[in-house]
Amino acid sequence: MTDFYAKVFDPPRVLAAVTSDPERWPSLDLSRLELSFSARTFFLKSTTADVWLGPLELVLEYDPPSLTQPGSVLALKLREADSEHSILQPRHLRRSGRVLSQLGLFAFDLFWKTTLDHLLNSTSVGQASEDSGPARARQRLAELRNTWPDRALAANLHVSTCNVTPKVAKLVEVLLSYSGVGDDFRGIVFVKDRSVASTLAALLQNREIGLPFIRATEVRHGAAGDPNYQRDLRQAFGSGQYNMLVLTRSAQDLDLPPASTVISFDLFEDQLTYAYCQARSRGKHSHLIHLVEKDNNEQRRVLTQMQAIDTDIRNWIAGFARGEGKDFPPKSLHTTLDPCLSDSEDEETDGEFIVDATTSARIYRADAEAAVHRFVASFGEQIPGIQDAASISLDRHASHIGGEGYSYTISLPKATGIPDISGPYCQTKVQARREAFYRTCQECVQRGLMDYRHFPQTQWRPAGDASSEEGESSVPQDVKTASSSSATHGYPRKFPDLWANSYKRPATTLYPTVVIPENLADQPHAPVVLLTRVPLPQIPAFFLFYVGARTTVRLYKGEPFEVSAVQLEALRGYTNRVVRSLTNKPFPCAAENVLGFLAPLNAAWQPYPTSPECMYSPLPVAGHIPWDAIQLAADYFAVPLSSNLTSLDDNARDAVVQDRNVEFTMRHFLVTVRHDLTPLSKVNDSPREAEFPNFLEYCKARRKDFAGLEDEKQPMVEVAAVPAVINNLHPMCTPQTPPAKVPLKYLIPELTYKFTIPASTFRTLWLMPSVMAKTDSYLLVKELDAKLFHHSISEQQLLVALSTRAAWTEHNYERLEFLGDAFLKVVASNFLYVTMPGAGEGELHTARQGIIGNKVLHECAMRLGICPYIQHKRVVAKLWQPPHIPAAASSSSSSPSGKPEEEVEMADAEGDGASEGTDGKEDQEKGQGKSKKRTKRQRQLYAQNILWMGDKVVADVVEAILAAAFLSGGHERALQAARKLLIPLPNIAQWTDFARIGAQHSSAAPTTSSQNVHASTVEAVQALVGSVFSKPELLVQALTHQSAFGSNEGASYERLEFIGDAILDFLVARHIFERHPHLSPGGLTLLKGGMVSNRALAAFCVHTGLHAHLRFASEQLDDAIRRYAGALAALRQSEYAAAAREERLPGQYWLDVPMEPPKCLSDLVESVVGALYVCDGFFEVGVGRFFDAAFKPFMDAHVRLHTLSANPKVTLLELLQAEGCRQHAVLKVPQERQNAPVHMEGALRVHGELVASATDLSAAIATRKVALAALDALTNDPELLPRICDCGSGEGTKKPQPQPEESTQDDAEAAEVEEAMEVLEGAE
């Protein structure tokens, strides 16, 4: 059949029906059939006698709409008529754009006539003068309405005056086929957007459209909450008053009479909506029609996703369509995160809703059912078998107003700890069902169980993009450009939505999150609780560091509890005390303005082990909070250490002390009570008292107003200074430079005061600035992952992808960027290979830069608005404050229209009122000609709220996000992330689209006939690669050098070499990324360069014998290949012999070949890989086998960091340079020994720290040994370089020192960016 279709000019059209178990559909790959026969495959619902006999499903294609839409001219006139949006709002323009694209110009006119009539009739002019802006805008709009062109409806696509879209024309064609059905016809049309739905209903009523038997109406917004409207609608639809209903997803659950035809005007990627479409039909006696745009791969993907149902879902749909609806759907049911309310409905709705604090998402009553399904399914994913515990039951009773009342009861899994939830009795089932699900959502959110993962997410809109109207810039308006470099921009820093949303909640109920660090530096750390007004989402465990030590911090969710006004004030005082003690700065903030309180827990509190049935139950916390200790710390900062009521040893236990009774002073951990010392003792280990005979004499000489001691024989206490609070997020974190003042070691208890917070608790509180900074980072990641990527990327990986070196955290994006760069190269190469079939290699390379270039990626990120989410600010712990509302903001936001979220200070904000409204002007005031120097606090505020980043940093983050998506879900998920990131890949919706588009354009691609190649050549190459080429002509093309055609034109391997280079580059990058999980990005780059270099690929080509099958016609090339192969064989034999003698692995013997290898050898490897990749439909099936069996073993055996160069010192310096280290040197020092020859000692020092050393008689050999030892150290210890080098952080604490000539130079681009940051931020 394949040969027949390939040879016949006009092959016949064939309709084939194949039956298959629906459970096998996800695993069926029919792409080869589609490619061979130019066919399309669709999966239609199979029916059996024992299940729901659903409607006959049809997929009808319509042509893509015209690219030229004259409506843009009219929209421009409307914007000019009311440029200040006094009457005409941006949402009206957005709606008109959707109507124009979906329905056409006639519907566009219809929409604006209706909208303008409504706006002009509802706009009051009595309150404004005739010269006011609104009055003038109203007059201009009225004139525009009066002169609006009246066009006749033309639904025939074959006439030039047609003013409907092909989609509408296809709908009309479908409806015309039912003209002979008569009064029995009932139709329902599902539409995404309400503005489109209402206009479509009016359009179908127009007599000129040629559907006289259609009596259409739109199901109005809010129909589910109006029992009378539902009753009237049922009667009207049942009687035939209306025989066509147009509705959106918000009305999908209405109880309507079954329809003979259900039409999905828009595709919904939601199987719950698919179930409702089935339920609205008459079963096997009806039709379910899906309208799909021809050659639209995104709609094809949505249709495939929607119809990929297994047996469990099919059986559930059967019961659901029969009206049972008592069981929760299987956990495999796919529900989209798109809200039920369209943009048009959401913009005007005034109904009640539930807000997710993390993402600001909303659950309306129409969304509640899907949210509960997602919530229950998330339990089923983690605890097998508990899904059966969830159920839905219906209760009927006589209503007090006559007729029946309905109430639904929702039973959730026992693991939630939530009893059955019953909704109120309502007059309709749909209203009762919605109320029950909505109450369930309220209860789950109130208990902190339902979170951002279960909420629907509205379409992503960049923060700076108020509207998406045509002609308006999508670049955020608040992005600034550095004066020193146009490649450096400043972005407003994004803070988590959670704190802004929590301000709207009263502080009467608090949600605890328990912070428990493991003991750091062998010191006990007591649990501390963070109390917030809204529940924090689950934060995974993370590491904090201090002077080389590492601790794991875990956060546990606690049960919410109510607090009284007295308790709230005590919590405010305690939190205030913590901030003042950590930062030595006041924290004046009223209790009602604090968004996160801190409190201690009893030291013995531990999270009890939970059984699988109770693993979701929050932990009890309220009973373990020591309120007396909180009140004490709130009222007093210190109390005397000595007391007549308790012994000194008891008082000294777990204590922090200070040597004076003032609040802002140095504090010390009490180490032990020294009963062997008294104030009259003389010690040698305390420099402070060295010049005095004893402690008492020191106090007499140095303490002001010292009146003597009551007990001169009391024991002393030994103390250790509490270090200043620092950033603990990086392994290299170290305490600040100690003061020049001599530290104290011993104190007299009678003169000592005990801090009111215990030492074990204070150690944990000392970490809170870093804990809160990490929490905010995770909140931002959860926000971005939910809003933009719909939870498709691992949050851990996404956090790494968004973290730059300047953020000074444990991980940064650089390793991910290495992998993401290679993946993006593959995706772009695939796209260009199939969409530019006639382009040569040079043209393809140029076009690829238009997709993967840093400038393009930066523009994508700018338009999308993800730059503010990038973690680029280093935590300044001394400036930390808990999230709160400044007093000025709270007083000004008392009105409902206030926006307090814009004034919320986050956990790592600085000063009073860290807002995003900094104007960003330089010190020179514009227009006044005089300088105005900003204060230090103003410069700090400005620097903290603006992210100055180079464009390359932003581009690298985009590539890192792609790698994070790939590691989270493979090629498909990474491709979807690329589409979300606006990377230009038009009409690529899923990975199989590459093969599909390639098959459509295959006739335009140059080919090489396989008739001139002997079959033995094909068989020999297939044996070498271990796979069969499904298209032998591609293999022949891969083996053909351009010289084989002489002066004639022909298809050489250049195009295949282009795509083979990309896929091989990615396979190598992925291999070394996985093989060396701790290797630095610089090391990864060096290794990949060694494996894909022309020399390495040429050696591999000769090693496998692939070069013997190259087709060319050049004697000069033949001679070069022969000489190279001979020299390579000799060197290989010599290297293997030397490796055997020295008991080591062989190295890169090809580096010693005294000639450059012919480039055609490396090109041949890449072209064969490319041919195999294309033959397999752009999947890595055959290529992966060849890579694992031949390429990877060869490279792993020869290419290592130690062998990248004949001189390992060169590799070492390249590695340090790639890591950005600027302070290193390889030193050679002669070592003279008695009665022994002079030895040379070599050493590598990085920032003064000795990394490796070696000694030998020869200076060269000593240097080589040092380099090899250093490479071993850097490879095996991934934290070695970060511990001793901070050059790459962007905010290094070490000053560059002059280096020997062996050291590397500063990176020019990083220096330029850093200079711009210093100038524009006003950093000192």
GROMACS .gro file of C-alpha atoms in nm, residues 382-383 386 414-416 608-617 619:
model
   17
  382GLN     CA    1  -0.076   0.923   4.714
  383ILE     CA    2  -0.289   0.678   4.912
  386ILE     CA    3  -0.902   0.566   4.945
  414LYS     CA    4  -1.148   0.974   5.572
  415ALA     CA    5  -0.789   1.095   5.552
  416THR     CA    6  -0.912   1.454   5.529
  608TYR     CA    7   0.408   1.258   6.568
  609PRO     CA    8   0.424   0.974   6.313
  610THR     CA    9   0.102   0.957   6.116
  611SER     CA   10  -0.068   0.660   5.964
  612PRO     CA   11  -0.153   0.667   5.590
  613GLU     CA   12  -0.515   0.737   5.678
  614CYS     CA   13  -0.421   1.052   5.874
  615MET     CA   14  -0.121   1.178   5.681
  616TYR     CA   15  -0.314   1.484   5.561
  617SER     CA   16  -0.433   1.589   5.906
  619LEU     CA   17  -0.072   1.873   6.354
   0.00000   0.00000   0.00000
